[in-house]
Tab-separated table of C-alpha atoms in Angstrom:
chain	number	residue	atom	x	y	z
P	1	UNK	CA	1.745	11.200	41.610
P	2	UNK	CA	-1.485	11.614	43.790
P	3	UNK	CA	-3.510	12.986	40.787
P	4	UNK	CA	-2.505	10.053	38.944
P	5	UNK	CA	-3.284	7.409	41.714
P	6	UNK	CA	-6.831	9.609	41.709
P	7	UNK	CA	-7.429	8.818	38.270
P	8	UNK	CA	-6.472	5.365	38.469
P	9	UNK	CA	-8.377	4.826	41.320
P	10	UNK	CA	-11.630	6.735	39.254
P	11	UNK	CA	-10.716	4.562	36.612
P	12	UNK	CA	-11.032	1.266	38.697
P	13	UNK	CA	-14.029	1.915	40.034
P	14	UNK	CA	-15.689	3.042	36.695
P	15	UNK	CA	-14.519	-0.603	35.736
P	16	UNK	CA	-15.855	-2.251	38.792
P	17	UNK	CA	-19.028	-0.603	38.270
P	18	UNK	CA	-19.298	-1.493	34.624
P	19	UNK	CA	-18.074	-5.102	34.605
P	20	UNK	CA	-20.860	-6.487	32.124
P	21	UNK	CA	-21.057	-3.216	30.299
P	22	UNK	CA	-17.978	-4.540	27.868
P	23	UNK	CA	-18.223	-8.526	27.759
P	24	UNK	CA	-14.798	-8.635	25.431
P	25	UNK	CA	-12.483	-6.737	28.132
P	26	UNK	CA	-11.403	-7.820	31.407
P	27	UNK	CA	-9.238	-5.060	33.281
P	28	UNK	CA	-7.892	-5.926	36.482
P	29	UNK	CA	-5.504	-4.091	38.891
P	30	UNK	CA	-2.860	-5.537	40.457
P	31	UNK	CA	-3.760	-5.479	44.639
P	32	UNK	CA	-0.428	-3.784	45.792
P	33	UNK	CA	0.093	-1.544	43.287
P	34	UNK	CA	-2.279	0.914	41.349
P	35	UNK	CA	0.364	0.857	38.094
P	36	UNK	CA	0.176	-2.663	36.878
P	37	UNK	CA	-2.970	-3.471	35.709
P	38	UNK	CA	-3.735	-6.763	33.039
P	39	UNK	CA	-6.276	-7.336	30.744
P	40	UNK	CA	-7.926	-10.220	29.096
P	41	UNK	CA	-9.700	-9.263	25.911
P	42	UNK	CA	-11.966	-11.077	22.973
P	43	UNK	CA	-10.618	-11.494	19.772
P	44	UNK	CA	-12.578	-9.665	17.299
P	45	UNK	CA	-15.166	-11.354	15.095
P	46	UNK	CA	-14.399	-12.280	11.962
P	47	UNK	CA	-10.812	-11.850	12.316
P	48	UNK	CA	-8.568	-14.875	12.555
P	49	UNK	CA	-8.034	-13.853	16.323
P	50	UNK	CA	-11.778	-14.469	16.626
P	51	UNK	CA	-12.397	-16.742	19.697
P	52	UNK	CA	-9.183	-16.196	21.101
P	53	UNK	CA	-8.515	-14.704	24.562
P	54	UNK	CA	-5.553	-12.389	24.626
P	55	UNK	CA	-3.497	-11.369	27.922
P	56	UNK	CA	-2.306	-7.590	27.972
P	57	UNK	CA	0.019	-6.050	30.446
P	58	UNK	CA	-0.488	-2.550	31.427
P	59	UNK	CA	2.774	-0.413	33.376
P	60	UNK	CA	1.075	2.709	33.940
P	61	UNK	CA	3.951	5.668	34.639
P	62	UNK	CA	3.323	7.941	37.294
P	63	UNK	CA	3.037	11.056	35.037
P	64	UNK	CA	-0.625	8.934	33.743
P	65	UNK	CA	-2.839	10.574	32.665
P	66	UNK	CA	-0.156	13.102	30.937
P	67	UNK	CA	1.946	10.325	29.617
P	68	UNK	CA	0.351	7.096	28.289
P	69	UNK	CA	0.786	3.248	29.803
P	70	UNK	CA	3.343	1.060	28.229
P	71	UNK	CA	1.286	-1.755	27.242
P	72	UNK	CA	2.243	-5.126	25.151
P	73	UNK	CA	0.842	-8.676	24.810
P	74	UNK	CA	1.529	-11.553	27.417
P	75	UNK	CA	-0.357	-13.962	24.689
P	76	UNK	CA	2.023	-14.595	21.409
P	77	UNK	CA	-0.049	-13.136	18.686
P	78	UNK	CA	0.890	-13.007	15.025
P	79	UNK	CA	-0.255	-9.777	13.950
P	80	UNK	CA	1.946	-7.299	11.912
P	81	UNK	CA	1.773	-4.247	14.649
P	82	UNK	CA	2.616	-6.864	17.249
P	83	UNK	CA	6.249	-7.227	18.102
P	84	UNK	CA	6.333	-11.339	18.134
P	85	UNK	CA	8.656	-11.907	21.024
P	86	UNK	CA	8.222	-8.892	23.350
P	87	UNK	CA	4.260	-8.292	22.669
P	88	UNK	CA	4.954	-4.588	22.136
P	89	UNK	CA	2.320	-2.960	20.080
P	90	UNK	CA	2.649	-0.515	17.906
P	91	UNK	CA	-0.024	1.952	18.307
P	92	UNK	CA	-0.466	5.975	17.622
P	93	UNK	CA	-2.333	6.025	20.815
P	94	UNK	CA	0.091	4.542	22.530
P	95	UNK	CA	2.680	7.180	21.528
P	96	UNK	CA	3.117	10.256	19.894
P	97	UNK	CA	-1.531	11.088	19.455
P	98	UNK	CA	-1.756	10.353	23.454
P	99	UNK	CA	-4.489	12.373	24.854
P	100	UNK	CA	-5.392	12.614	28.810
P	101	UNK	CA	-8.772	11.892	27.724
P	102	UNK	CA	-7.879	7.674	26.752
P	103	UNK	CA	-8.618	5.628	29.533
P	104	UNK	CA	-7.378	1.515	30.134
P	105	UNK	CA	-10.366	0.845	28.983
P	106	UNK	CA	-10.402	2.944	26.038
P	107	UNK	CA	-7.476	1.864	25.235
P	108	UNK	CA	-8.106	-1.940	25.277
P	109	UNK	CA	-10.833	-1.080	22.633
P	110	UNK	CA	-8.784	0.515	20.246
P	111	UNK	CA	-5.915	-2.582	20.674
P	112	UNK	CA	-9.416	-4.604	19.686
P	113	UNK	CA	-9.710	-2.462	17.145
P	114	UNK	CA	-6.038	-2.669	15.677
P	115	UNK	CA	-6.957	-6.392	15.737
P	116	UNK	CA	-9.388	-6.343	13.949
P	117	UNK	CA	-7.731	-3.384	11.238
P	118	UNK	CA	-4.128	-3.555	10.874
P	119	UNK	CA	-1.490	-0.810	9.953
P	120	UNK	CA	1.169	-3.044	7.913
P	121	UNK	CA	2.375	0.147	6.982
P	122	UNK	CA	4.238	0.653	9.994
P	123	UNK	CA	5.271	-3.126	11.660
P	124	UNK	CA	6.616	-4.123	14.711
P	125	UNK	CA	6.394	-8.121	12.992
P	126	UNK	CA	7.544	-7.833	9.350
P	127	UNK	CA	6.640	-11.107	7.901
P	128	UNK	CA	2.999	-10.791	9.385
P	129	UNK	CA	2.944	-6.787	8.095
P	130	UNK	CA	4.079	-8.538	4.373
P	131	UNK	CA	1.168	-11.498	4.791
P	132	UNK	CA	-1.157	-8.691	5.497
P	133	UNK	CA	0.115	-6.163	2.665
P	134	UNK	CA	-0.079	-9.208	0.493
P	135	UNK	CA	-3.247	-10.562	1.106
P	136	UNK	CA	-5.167	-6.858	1.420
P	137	UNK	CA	-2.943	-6.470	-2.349
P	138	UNK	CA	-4.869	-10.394	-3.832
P	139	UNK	CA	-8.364	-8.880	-2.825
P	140	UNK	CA	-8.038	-5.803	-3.970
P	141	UNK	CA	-6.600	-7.620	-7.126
P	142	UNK	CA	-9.629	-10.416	-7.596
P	143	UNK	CA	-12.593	-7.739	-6.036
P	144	UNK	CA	-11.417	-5.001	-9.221
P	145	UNK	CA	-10.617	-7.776	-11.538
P	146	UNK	CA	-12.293	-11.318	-11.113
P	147	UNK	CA	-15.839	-10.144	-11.806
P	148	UNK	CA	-14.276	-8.825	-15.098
P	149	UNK	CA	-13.476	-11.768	-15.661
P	150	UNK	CA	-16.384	-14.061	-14.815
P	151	UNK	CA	-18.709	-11.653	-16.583
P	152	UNK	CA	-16.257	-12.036	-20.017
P	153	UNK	CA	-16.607	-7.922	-19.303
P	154	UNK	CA	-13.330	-6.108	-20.834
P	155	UNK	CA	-12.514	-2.855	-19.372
């Protein structure tokens, strides 16, 4: 436990220290106690999440850095690896490809990231992973086919 309040503690600092070096995260430690931590982050641009501000909630275990936080969503989000009532995200990173090496901060940046690039391969929200399959499917469908079209051009 004291090499993970260490690294937490490393870790806040680094954050203090860098507060405008990432304007789209906010990480913040709870005062009385080193293992809750929230974060406000940007939505990314030209997503539809895009000038939204999203609350996450960080329950770092005391095995951290060896096992990863349990993090989810405070802010409702509609996003297919987003579980819609509970905010739980499903997230490699977050799981089974953990490495010592991801930091809270790193970690908000790939959640941006997930934002911004959706897995609805693997959903925690099913109607938002079938939106997304669907509409990645329609421009696929009109980017291979609708200049064919335009042009009279027959494959």
């Amino acid at each position: 436990m004291q090499a993970s309040r260490a690294r937490l503690f490393k870790e806040y600092k680094e954050v203090q220290r860098e507060k405008s070096a990432d304007p789209d995260i906010q990480l913040v430690c709870d005062d009385s106690n080193i293992f809750k931590w929230t974060a406000l982050i940007k939505g990314p641009s030209e997503t539809p999440y895009e000038g939204g501000v999203f609350q996450l909630a960080f329950a770092v275990p005391e095995q951290y850095p060896l096992q990863p936080p349990q993090v989810r969503f405070l802010t409702k989000i509609f996003h297919p690896n987003v579980h819609f009532k509970t905010g739980e995200i499903c997230l490699d990173i977050l799981k089974n490809a953990w490495s010592p090496a991801w930091t809270l901060q790193s970690v908000c940046r790939a959640i941006i990231a997930l934002m911004a690039h959706p897995e609805p391969d693997s959903p925690l929200n099913c109607d938002s992973g079938m939106w997304t399959l669907f509409w990645y499917r329609l421009v696929e469908f009109i980017s291979r086919y609708y200049p064919s079209v335009i042009m009279g051009i027959k494959s």
